[in-house]
Coordinates of C-alpha atoms in Angstrom, one line a residue:
Chain A
M1 CA -7.4 -25.5 16.8
T2 CA -9.3 -25.6 13.6
S3 CA -9.3 -21.8 12.8
H4 CA -5.6 -21.4 12.3
G5 CA -4.4 -24.8 11.5
P6 CA -1.8 -25.8 8.9
A7 CA -2.5 -25.2 5.2
H8 CA -4.9 -27.7 3.9
A9 CA -5.9 -28.7 0.4
H10 CA -9.5 -28.2 -0.7
A11 CA -10.3 -29.2 -4.3
D12 CA -7.4 -27.6 -6.2
V13 CA -6.7 -24.8 -3.8
L14 CA -4.2 -24.7 -0.9
I15 CA -5.0 -22.0 1.6
A16 CA -2.3 -20.7 3.9
D17 CA -2.1 -18.0 6.6
C18 CA -0.4 -14.8 5.5
G19 CA -0.1 -12.9 8.7
D20 CA -2.9 -11.7 11.0
S21 CA -4.8 -9.9 8.2
A22 CA -4.5 -12.0 5.1
L23 CA -4.7 -15.5 3.6
V24 CA -3.2 -16.8 0.4
A25 CA -5.0 -19.3 -1.8
K26 CA -2.7 -21.2 -4.1
A27 CA -3.8 -23.3 -7.1
V28 CA -2.1 -26.6 -7.0
G29 CA -1.9 -29.6 -9.4
L30 CA -3.1 -27.5 -12.3
D31 CA -1.2 -26.4 -15.4
T32 CA -0.2 -22.7 -15.6
E33 CA -3.2 -21.6 -17.6
A34 CA -5.7 -23.4 -15.5
A35 CA -4.1 -22.2 -12.2
W36 CA -4.3 -18.6 -13.5
R37 CA -7.9 -19.0 -14.5
L38 CA -8.8 -20.5 -11.2
V39 CA -7.3 -17.8 -9.0
H40 CA -8.9 -15.0 -11.0
A41 CA -12.3 -16.7 -11.0
L42 CA -11.9 -17.2 -7.2
A43 CA -11.1 -13.4 -6.9
D44 CA -14.2 -12.6 -8.8
A45 CA -16.3 -15.0 -6.7
L46 CA -14.9 -13.5 -3.5
D47 CA -15.6 -10.0 -4.7
A48 CA -19.2 -11.0 -5.5
V49 CA -19.7 -12.5 -2.0
R50 CA -18.8 -9.2 -0.3
L51 CA -17.8 -10.9 2.8
P52 CA -17.8 -8.4 5.7
G53 CA -14.2 -7.4 6.7
V54 CA -12.6 -8.6 3.5
H55 CA -11.3 -5.5 1.7
D56 CA -8.8 -6.5 -1.0
V57 CA -8.1 -9.4 -3.3
V58 CA -5.0 -9.7 -5.4
P59 CA -5.0 -12.5 -7.9
A60 CA -1.7 -13.0 -9.8
Y61 CA -0.5 -16.2 -11.6
D62 CA -1.1 -19.2 -9.3
A63 CA -2.0 -17.4 -6.1
L64 CA -4.7 -15.2 -4.7
L65 CA -4.0 -12.9 -1.7
V66 CA -7.0 -12.0 0.4
E67 CA -6.7 -9.1 2.8
F68 CA -9.1 -8.5 5.6
D69 CA -9.6 -6.7 8.9
C70 CA -9.2 -9.4 11.6
T71 CA -11.3 -7.3 14.0
A72 CA -14.2 -7.5 11.6
T73 CA -13.9 -11.2 10.5
D74 CA -11.5 -14.1 11.2
H75 CA -9.2 -16.5 9.4
A76 CA -11.6 -19.4 9.8
T77 CA -14.5 -17.6 8.2
V78 CA -12.5 -16.3 5.2
R79 CA -10.9 -19.8 4.8
R80 CA -14.3 -21.4 4.8
V81 CA -15.7 -19.1 2.2
L82 CA -12.6 -19.4 0.0
A83 CA -12.8 -23.2 0.2
H84 CA -16.5 -23.2 -0.6
E85 CA -16.1 -20.9 -3.6
A86 CA -13.1 -23.0 -4.9
A87 CA -15.1 -26.2 -4.6
R88 CA -18.1 -24.5 -6.4
L89 CA -15.9 -23.2 -9.2
G90 CA -14.1 -26.5 -9.8
P91 CA -10.7 -26.9 -11.4
D92 CA -11.5 -25.3 -14.7
P93 CA -13.9 -22.3 -14.3
A94 CA -15.1 -20.3 -17.3
P95 CA -14.1 -16.6 -17.4
T96 CA -16.7 -14.4 -15.8
T97 CA -16.4 -11.7 -18.4
P98 CA -15.4 -12.1 -22.1
P99 CA -11.9 -10.7 -22.9
R100 CA -11.5 -7.3 -24.6
R101 CA -8.8 -6.6 -27.1
F102 CA -6.7 -3.4 -27.0
L103 CA -4.6 -2.2 -30.0
V104 CA -1.7 -0.3 -28.4
P105 CA 0.4 1.9 -30.7
V106 CA 4.1 1.7 -29.9
V107 CA 7.2 3.6 -31.2
Y108 CA 9.9 1.0 -31.1
G109 CA 13.7 1.7 -30.6
G110 CA 15.5 5.0 -30.6
E111 CA 15.0 7.2 -27.5
H112 CA 11.7 5.4 -26.7
G113 CA 13.2 1.9 -26.7
P114 CA 16.8 2.3 -25.8
D115 CA 17.3 -1.5 -25.1
L116 CA 16.0 -2.7 -28.5
P117 CA 19.5 -3.2 -29.9
T118 CA 20.8 -5.0 -26.8
V119 CA 17.7 -7.3 -26.7
A120 CA 18.1 -8.1 -30.4
A121 CA 21.7 -9.0 -29.9
Q122 CA 20.9 -11.2 -26.9
L123 CA 18.3 -13.0 -28.9
G124 CA 20.4 -13.3 -32.0
L125 CA 17.7 -11.5 -34.0
A126 CA 17.5 -8.3 -36.1
E127 CA 15.8 -5.4 -34.4
S128 CA 13.0 -5.6 -36.9
E129 CA 12.5 -9.3 -36.0
V130 CA 12.2 -8.4 -32.3
V131 CA 9.6 -5.8 -33.2
A132 CA 7.7 -8.2 -35.5
L133 CA 7.5 -10.8 -32.7
H134 CA 6.5 -8.3 -30.0
S135 CA 3.8 -6.8 -32.2
G136 CA 2.8 -9.9 -34.1
A137 CA 0.7 -11.8 -31.6
D138 CA -2.1 -11.3 -29.1
L139 CA -0.6 -11.1 -25.6
T140 CA -2.9 -12.0 -22.6
V141 CA -2.9 -9.7 -19.6
R142 CA -2.2 -12.0 -16.6
C143 CA -2.3 -9.6 -13.7
L144 CA -2.0 -6.0 -12.7
G145 CA 1.2 -5.5 -10.9
A146 CA 3.4 -2.9 -9.3
P147 CA 3.8 -0.1 -9.8
A148 CA 0.2 1.0 -10.0
G149 CA -1.9 -1.1 -12.4
A150 CA 0.9 -2.2 -14.7
P151 CA -0.5 -4.7 -17.2
M152 CA 1.7 -7.8 -16.9
T153 CA 1.2 -9.8 -20.1
D154 CA 2.7 -13.0 -21.5
G155 CA 5.9 -12.3 -23.3
P156 CA 6.2 -12.5 -27.1
A157 CA 7.4 -15.7 -28.8
F158 CA 11.1 -14.9 -28.4
P159 CA 13.5 -17.8 -28.8
R160 CA 14.6 -17.5 -25.2
P161 CA 14.0 -15.5 -22.0
V162 CA 15.2 -11.9 -22.0
P163 CA 17.6 -11.1 -19.1
R164 CA 16.9 -8.2 -16.8
L165 CA 19.2 -5.2 -16.9
A166 CA 22.4 -5.6 -14.8
S167 CA 21.7 -2.1 -13.4
P168 CA 18.1 -1.0 -13.1
R169 CA 17.1 2.4 -14.3
T170 CA 16.2 4.9 -11.6
R171 CA 13.4 6.3 -13.8
V172 CA 11.4 4.7 -16.6
D173 CA 9.1 7.0 -18.6
P174 CA 5.4 6.3 -18.4
G175 CA 4.2 4.2 -21.4
S176 CA 7.5 2.4 -21.7
V177 CA 7.0 -1.1 -23.2
A178 CA 9.3 -3.6 -21.5
V179 CA 10.1 -7.3 -21.6
A180 CA 11.9 -9.6 -19.1
G181 CA 12.0 -13.4 -18.9
R182 CA 9.0 -14.6 -20.7
Q183 CA 6.9 -11.6 -19.7
A184 CA 6.0 -8.2 -21.1
V185 CA 4.6 -5.0 -19.5
I186 CA 3.7 -1.4 -20.1
C187 CA 5.0 0.8 -17.3
P188 CA 2.1 3.1 -16.5
M189 CA 3.8 5.7 -14.3
P190 CA 7.3 7.1 -14.0
S191 CA 9.1 4.6 -11.8
P192 CA 12.4 2.8 -11.3
G193 CA 12.7 -0.4 -13.4
G194 CA 15.1 -3.2 -14.3
W195 CA 13.3 -4.5 -17.4
P196 CA 14.8 -3.8 -20.9
L197 CA 12.8 -1.2 -22.8
L198 CA 11.7 -2.0 -26.4
G199 CA 9.6 1.1 -27.1
R200 CA 7.0 3.4 -25.7
T201 CA 3.3 4.0 -26.2
P202 CA 2.0 7.6 -26.4
V203 CA -1.4 6.6 -25.0
R204 CA -2.4 7.2 -21.4
V205 CA -2.3 3.8 -19.7
L206 CA -4.2 4.7 -16.5
D207 CA -7.1 7.0 -15.8
L208 CA -6.5 7.9 -12.2
H209 CA -10.0 9.6 -11.9
S210 CA -12.0 6.6 -13.1
D211 CA -12.8 3.6 -10.9
P212 CA -11.1 1.3 -11.6
I213 CA -8.1 3.1 -12.8
T214 CA -7.5 0.6 -15.6
A215 CA -9.6 0.1 -18.7
Y216 CA -8.2 -3.5 -19.0
R217 CA -8.4 -6.4 -16.6
P218 CA -6.6 -9.8 -16.4
G219 CA -7.7 -12.0 -19.3
D220 CA -7.9 -9.0 -21.7
I221 CA -5.6 -9.0 -24.8
F222 CA -3.0 -6.5 -25.9
R223 CA -1.9 -6.3 -29.5
F224 CA 1.0 -3.9 -29.9
R225 CA 1.1 -2.0 -33.2
P226 CA 4.2 -0.2 -34.5
I227 CA 3.9 3.4 -35.3
T228 CA 6.6 5.9 -36.4
P229 CA 8.0 8.6 -34.2
D230 CA 6.3 11.3 -36.1
Q231 CA 2.9 9.6 -35.4
W232 CA 3.5 10.1 -31.7
D233 CA 1.5 13.3 -31.4
D234 CA -1.5 11.7 -33.1
Y235 CA -1.9 9.4 -30.1
A236 CA -0.4 11.5 -27.3
D237 CA -2.4 11.3 -24.1
L238 CA -5.2 9.3 -25.7
P239 CA -6.8 7.2 -23.0
L240 CA -6.0 3.5 -23.5
A241 CA -9.7 2.8 -23.2
H242 CA -10.1 4.3 -26.6
C243 CA -7.8 1.7 -28.0
A244 CA -10.2 -1.2 -27.2
D245 CA -11.1 -3.2 -30.3
S246 CA -14.7 -3.0 -29.4
A247 CA -14.7 0.7 -28.5
D248 CA -16.7 3.4 -30.3
Q249 CA -15.8 4.1 -33.9
A250 CA -13.9 7.3 -33.0
G251 CA -11.7 5.5 -30.7
L252 CA -11.1 2.7 -33.1
A253 CA -10.3 5.1 -35.9
A254 CA -7.9 6.9 -33.7
C255 CA -6.1 3.7 -32.8
H256 CA -6.1 2.3 -36.3
G257 CA -4.5 5.6 -37.4
Chain B
M1 CA -14.7 32.7 3.5
A2 CA -13.9 29.4 5.1
D3 CA -11.7 29.2 8.1
T4 CA -8.2 27.8 7.5
L5 CA -5.3 26.2 9.2
T6 CA -2.2 27.9 7.8
I7 CA 1.1 25.9 7.7
R8 CA 4.0 28.1 9.0
T9 CA 6.8 25.5 9.4
P10 CA 6.0 22.4 7.2
G11 CA 9.0 20.3 8.1
I12 CA 8.0 17.0 6.4
A13 CA 4.3 16.9 6.7
T14 CA 1.5 15.5 4.5
V15 CA -2.3 15.2 4.6
Q16 CA -3.1 11.6 5.4
D17 CA -5.8 9.2 6.3
L18 CA -5.9 5.4 6.9
G19 CA -5.3 4.7 3.2
R20 CA -6.8 3.5 0.0
V21 CA -8.7 0.2 0.4
G22 CA -10.2 -2.1 -2.2
R23 CA -7.8 -1.0 -5.0
S24 CA -5.1 -3.7 -4.6
R25 CA -6.7 -5.6 -7.4
Y26 CA -5.9 -2.7 -9.7
G27 CA -2.3 -2.5 -8.6
L28 CA -2.8 0.4 -6.2
P29 CA -1.0 0.2 -2.9
A30 CA -2.9 1.0 0.3
N31 CA -0.7 3.7 1.6
G32 CA -2.1 5.9 4.4
A33 CA -0.8 6.6 7.9
V34 CA 2.3 4.5 8.5
D35 CA 1.4 4.3 12.2
Q36 CA -2.2 3.5 11.9
H37 CA -2.9 3.2 15.6
S38 CA -1.6 6.7 16.4
A39 CA -3.5 8.2 13.4
R40 CA -6.7 6.5 14.5
V41 CA -6.4 7.7 18.1
A42 CA -5.7 11.3 17.0
N43 CA -9.0 11.4 15.1
V44 CA -11.0 9.6 17.8
L45 CA -9.6 12.2 20.4
C46 CA -11.2 14.9 18.2
G47 CA -14.5 13.1 17.9
N48 CA -13.8 12.5 14.2
D49 CA -14.5 9.5 12.0
E50 CA -11.3 7.5 12.2
H51 CA -10.9 7.8 8.4
A52 CA -10.9 11.6 8.5
P53 CA -8.0 13.5 6.9
L54 CA -5.3 14.5 9.4
L55 CA -1.6 15.5 9.3
E56 CA 1.3 13.1 9.4
I57 CA 4.5 15.0 10.6
T58 CA 7.7 13.1 10.1
A59 CA 10.9 13.8 12.2
L60 CA 11.1 17.6 11.7
D61 CA 9.7 20.6 13.6
F62 CA 6.2 21.8 12.5
A63 CA 4.1 24.8 13.1
C64 CA 0.6 26.0 12.0
V65 CA -1.9 28.7 12.9
P66 CA -5.7 28.4 12.7
S67 CA -8.0 31.3 11.7
A68 CA -10.7 30.1 14.0
D69 CA -10.8 28.5 17.5
I70 CA -10.2 24.7 17.1
L71 CA -9.6 21.6 19.1
V72 CA -6.7 19.4 18.1
A73 CA -5.0 16.2 19.2
V74 CA -1.4 15.2 18.7
T75 CA -0.4 11.6 18.9
G76 CA 2.5 9.4 17.7
A77 CA 6.2 9.8 18.7
P78 CA 7.0 11.9 21.8
A79 CA 7.4 15.6 21.0
D80 CA 7.1 19.0 22.5
V81 CA 3.6 20.4 21.8
T82 CA 3.0 24.1 22.5
V83 CA 0.1 26.5 21.9
A84 CA 1.2 30.1 22.0
G85 CA 4.3 29.0 23.7
V86 CA 2.5 27.0 26.5
P87 CA 3.2 23.3 26.7
H88 CA 0.3 20.9 26.2
P89 CA 0.1 17.1 26.5
Q90 CA 0.0 14.7 23.6
W91 CA -2.7 12.0 23.4
E92 CA -5.3 14.5 24.8
P93 CA -7.6 17.1 23.0
V94 CA -6.0 20.5 23.1
P95 CA -7.9 23.8 22.4
V96 CA -6.1 26.3 20.1
R97 CA -7.5 29.9 19.8
A98 CA -7.7 31.7 16.5
G99 CA -4.3 33.2 15.7
E100 CA -2.4 31.1 18.2
T101 CA 0.6 29.1 16.9
L102 CA 0.5 25.4 17.4
R103 CA 4.0 23.9 17.4
V104 CA 5.3 20.4 17.3
T105 CA 9.0 20.3 17.9
G106 CA 11.7 17.9 19.1
I107 CA 10.2 14.7 17.8
R108 CA 12.2 11.9 19.5
H109 CA 12.4 8.2 20.2
G110 CA 10.0 7.6 17.3
L111 CA 9.6 9.1 13.8
R112 CA 6.0 10.2 13.1
V113 CA 3.5 12.5 14.8
Y114 CA -0.2 12.7 13.9
L115 CA -2.2 15.9 14.2
A116 CA -6.0 15.8 14.0
V117 CA -8.4 18.7 14.1
L118 CA -12.0 18.5 15.4
G119 CA -14.2 18.3 12.3
S120 CA -11.1 17.7 10.1
F121 CA -10.3 19.8 7.0
E122 CA -11.0 19.6 3.2
A123 CA -8.6 17.3 1.4
A124 CA -8.3 16.3 -2.3
R125 CA -9.1 12.6 -2.7
L126 CA -7.9 10.1 -5.2
Q127 CA -9.6 6.7 -5.5
G128 CA -11.4 7.2 -2.2
S129 CA -8.5 8.5 -0.1
C130 CA -6.4 11.5 0.5
A131 CA -3.3 9.4 1.3
P132 CA -0.3 10.4 -0.7
D133 CA 0.9 8.0 -3.4
T134 CA 4.4 8.7 -4.4
I135 CA 4.2 6.5 -7.5
L136 CA 1.1 8.3 -8.8
G137 CA 2.5 11.6 -7.8
F138 CA -0.5 12.4 -5.6
G139 CA -0.5 14.2 -2.3
P140 CA 2.6 16.5 -2.3
P141 CA 4.2 17.4 1.0
L142 CA 2.8 20.6 2.7
R143 CA 4.7 23.8 2.1
E144 CA 5.0 27.0 4.1
G145 CA 1.9 29.1 3.6
D146 CA -0.4 26.3 2.5
E147 CA -3.9 26.7 3.8
L148 CA -6.2 23.8 4.8
A149 CA -9.9 24.7 4.8
L150 CA -11.3 23.7 8.2
R151 CA -14.6 21.9 8.2
A152 CA -15.6 23.1 11.7
S153 CA -14.6 25.4 14.5
C154 CA -14.8 24.7 18.2
P155 CA -15.8 27.4 20.6
P156 CA -13.2 28.0 23.3
V157 CA -13.4 25.5 26.0
D158 CA -12.8 27.3 29.3
H159 CA -11.9 25.2 32.2
P160 CA -13.0 26.8 35.6
Y161 CA -9.8 25.6 37.3
S162 CA -6.7 26.8 35.7
R163 CA -3.5 24.7 35.8
I164 CA -5.5 21.5 35.7
P165 CA -5.5 19.6 32.4
L166 CA -8.7 20.0 30.6
F167 CA -9.0 16.3 29.5
R168 CA -7.8 13.1 31.1
L169 CA -9.1 10.6 28.5
N170 CA -6.5 7.9 29.1
A171 CA -5.9 7.2 25.4
P172 CA -4.1 3.9 24.6
V173 CA -0.5 5.1 24.2
P174 CA 1.9 2.5 22.7
P175 CA 5.4 2.1 24.2
F176 CA 8.2 4.2 22.7
P177 CA 11.6 2.8 23.7
T178 CA 13.8 5.4 25.3
T179 CA 17.0 3.4 25.9
V180 CA 20.2 4.1 23.9
P181 CA 20.8 2.4 21.6
T182 CA 17.1 2.2 20.9
T183 CA 15.7 -1.3 20.2
W184 CA 12.1 -1.9 19.2
T185 CA 10.4 -5.2 19.7
I186 CA 8.3 -6.0 16.5
D187 CA 5.9 -8.9 16.5
V188 CA 5.7 -11.2 13.5
T189 CA 3.9 -14.4 12.6
D190 CA 5.2 -17.1 10.3
G191 CA 5.0 -16.2 6.7
P192 CA 3.5 -18.5 4.0
D193 CA 7.0 -19.4 2.8
R194 CA 8.5 -20.1 6.2
A195 CA 9.4 -23.7 5.1
E196 CA 11.6 -22.4 2.3
F197 CA 14.1 -21.2 4.9
G198 CA 14.5 -24.4 6.9
D199 CA 16.4 -23.9 10.1
T200 CA 17.8 -20.6 9.0
G201 CA 14.4 -19.0 9.6
R202 CA 15.2 -18.9 13.3
R203 CA 17.9 -16.3 12.6
L204 CA 15.2 -13.7 12.3
F205 CA 14.9 -13.9 16.1
D206 CA 18.5 -14.6 17.1
A207 CA 19.9 -11.0 16.9
P208 CA 18.7 -7.5 16.4
F209 CA 18.6 -5.8 12.9
T210 CA 19.5 -2.2 12.2
V211 CA 17.1 -0.1 10.1
S212 CA 18.9 1.4 7.1
P213 CA 18.4 5.1 5.9
Q214 CA 16.9 3.6 2.7
S215 CA 13.6 3.0 4.5
N216 CA 10.3 4.7 3.9
H217 CA 6.6 4.1 3.8
I218 CA 7.0 1.6 1.0
G219 CA 9.4 -0.6 2.9
L220 CA 12.1 -0.8 5.5
R221 CA 15.6 -2.2 4.8
L222 CA 17.2 -3.9 7.7
H223 CA 20.8 -5.1 8.1
G224 CA 21.9 -8.0 10.3
S225 CA 24.9 -10.1 11.1
T226 CA 23.2 -13.3 10.2
V227 CA 20.2 -13.2 7.9
P228 CA 17.9 -16.2 7.1
R229 CA 18.7 -18.0 3.8
R230 CA 16.3 -19.7 1.5
V231 CA 17.2 -23.3 1.3
T232 CA 14.9 -24.3 -1.6
Q233 CA 15.6 -23.6 -5.3
G234 CA 13.5 -22.3 -8.2
E235 CA 12.0 -19.0 -9.3
L236 CA 8.8 -17.9 -7.5
L237 CA 6.0 -16.5 -9.7
S238 CA 5.0 -12.9 -8.8
R239 CA 2.1 -12.9 -6.4
G240 CA 0.2 -10.6 -4.1
V241 CA 2.2 -9.9 -0.9
P242 CA 0.7 -8.5 2.3
I243 CA 1.7 -5.3 4.1
G244 CA 4.2 -6.4 6.7
A245 CA 5.8 -9.1 4.5
V246 CA 9.4 -9.9 5.6
E247 CA 11.3 -10.7 2.5
V248 CA 14.9 -11.8 2.1
P249 CA 16.1 -10.6 -1.2
A250 CA 19.9 -11.1 -1.1
G251 CA 23.0 -10.1 0.8
D252 CA 22.7 -9.2 4.5
E253 CA 19.5 -7.4 4.1
L254 CA 15.9 -7.9 5.1
L255 CA 13.1 -6.1 3.4
V256 CA 9.9 -5.4 5.4
L257 CA 7.1 -4.1 3.2
H258 CA 4.9 -1.3 4.6
R259 CA 1.8 0.5 3.5
G260 CA 3.1 1.9 0.2
R261 CA 4.3 -1.5 -1.0
G262 CA 3.7 -2.7 -4.6
V263 CA 0.9 -5.3 -4.3
T264 CA 2.9 -8.0 -6.1
A265 CA 6.4 -9.3 -5.6
G266 CA 8.5 -12.4 -6.2
Y267 CA 10.6 -13.0 -3.1
P268 CA 9.7 -15.7 -0.5
V269 CA 7.8 -14.3 2.5
L270 CA 9.5 -15.6 5.7
A271 CA 7.3 -13.8 8.2
V272 CA 4.6 -11.2 8.4
V273 CA 4.7 -8.3 10.8
T274 CA 1.5 -8.2 12.9
A275 CA -1.1 -5.4 12.6
T276 CA 0.1 -3.9 15.9
G277 CA 3.7 -4.5 15.0
L278 CA 3.2 -2.5 11.7
S279 CA 2.1 0.6 13.7
A280 CA 5.2 0.3 15.9
L281 CA 7.4 -0.3 12.8
G282 CA 6.0 3.0 11.4
Q283 CA 7.8 4.8 14.3
V284 CA 11.3 3.2 13.9
R285 CA 14.0 5.6 12.9
P286 CA 16.9 4.8 10.6
G287 CA 19.8 3.7 12.7
Q288 CA 17.6 2.2 15.4
T289 CA 17.4 -1.5 15.9
V290 CA 14.6 -4.0 15.7
R291 CA 14.3 -7.3 17.5
F292 CA 11.6 -9.5 16.0
R293 CA 9.4 -11.5 18.3
H294 CA 7.6 -14.6 17.2
R295 CA 3.8 -14.7 17.8
T296 CA 1.2 -17.2 17.0
L297 CA -1.6 -16.1 14.8
D298 CA -4.0 -16.2 17.8
Q299 CA -1.7 -14.0 19.8
A300 CA -1.4 -11.5 16.9
V301 CA -5.1 -11.3 16.3
T302 CA -5.8 -11.0 20.0
A303 CA -3.3 -8.1 20.3
H304 CA -4.9 -6.3 17.4
R305 CA -8.4 -6.8 18.7
T306 CA -7.3 -5.6 22.2
Q307 CA -5.8 -2.5 20.7
R308 CA -8.9 -1.7 18.6
S309 CA -11.2 -2.3 21.6
A310 CA -9.2 0.2 23.6
V311 CA -9.7 2.8 20.8
A312 CA -13.5 2.0 20.8
A313 CA -13.6 2.5 24.5
L314 CA -11.7 5.8 24.1
R315 CA -14.3 6.9 21.6
T316 CA -17.0 6.4 24.2
R317 CA -15.0 8.5 26.8
V318 CA -14.5 11.2 24.3
R319 CA -18.2 11.4 23.5
T320 CA -19.0 11.6 27.2
A321 CA -16.4 14.3 27.8
F322 CA -17.5 16.3 24.7
D323 CA -21.1 16.1 25.7
S324 CA -20.4 17.4 29.2
L325 CA -18.4 20.3 27.7
R326 CA -21.1 20.9 25.0
I327 CA -18.5 20.2 22.2
R328 CA -20.2 19.1 19.1
A329 CA -18.2 16.6 17.1
P330 CA -19.3 17.3 13.5
L331 CA -18.5 13.9 12.0
G332 CA -20.0 12.0 14.9
G333 CA -18.7 8.6 15.7

């Protein structure tokens, strides 16, 4: 039975069944960065092919989930196309689109970042040092995660991973800027969350009425920029798209303050 | 002024469709009718496109009144359907005259009922779908007095012989277990991380699991006496997980992700509920038990194709019946 056989390696990708309506392609034998680049390039390639029946692709770190309607296509067809595209891309594909850079204003600490003191204590740093590390480097968006388009970025260069909260919050305010392990995120919508909160951005992360709902995509770069609490209103509800480094001058001016 | 369907007793009801596809990449869950099969059949019985907006009624009694003559179909869990007090069958088209009250009461054995209207009604859309998304705060539950703008009316269909059911379309009705305690059989295939569980993976099939009250369209929590255990070590990176993923987080719980699931997660996926199994799982009530049944991928795909073929055949019968009764289905097939 060739169509639903065991997972097999093709080039640098291992393809496995994931139920009757999905496959998962995992990058193997590559370093973290190359694996991530490969699964995102593979997602782009599959989107471009527009294979009938395939309706969703979810690239994350080292794996790509491909969802399809198994009454409109079958596992063997999707496998074959995935393997073909993986072979065509090779182990080190170039990004399909150049990264954009977003300058994201953040009010750190206080009511907006209630866990800043705890995180500082855990890391053995002053609060100002935590802020300087979080806002002092370009952080690459790795994938868009739950809930709803949350930009999952690399974490700042903290001396060690940040533990999750012992007791998750039942509600995290939209725009909250959080860290955990060696990752960072902005929470776009009110939701429960177990990641420590360092601050909050006043800008509107998602635009639910544009398609896609996010101005950013994996590979783009976030640079957090500290602002004071009394600057909050200057940025309140500004779409994140206006914070792009390459955006129009009005947007740039707004985000540079 | 457009004709409307006015909600009299909302219970727990929402405007639904089959969900939001193509947005997982942007972190948006699919959502949509939790029992996709029943929702699909309800629309097909009304001659609608299967993606047309319809109502999902959960657990509690519901009533509405149209301002024009309409044709409806009620599918999903067994319930008592009445029009102006007269009982009518589920899984068949039912005419409702202007001003008559359509009631759905006594939902039993299962959890969710679907109510479609010939021609459907206007519904707000977000990212291509009217399906509620609780994270985005879109698609609030219906309230008493809400009015849905009907997109078509249906002239009264008079049958020359009274007391004989108007339609006998033989829609594909899935089984609803009626035994007490109620046990559902839910089909699963091996998940991509099956090997991580070693021999303990078989525990999924050894004994039934009980559905916890903390279950919803995002996922179901199930308790069991012996749960599978991961036998490998190491953190898993977050990755895309399919609807139907059976995860084993900790303790004596299983988590089965359903249509509102966040698109990425970090737990190993032991098994994946099949497409037909997901529709059935959308009907399981808290407190009821689930017995998982192992299927091969071929068996799962075949079952799904068989179910969808039955719906396609039903569409043909509906068209024939509607043609003979001169009912025009506005959205066609």
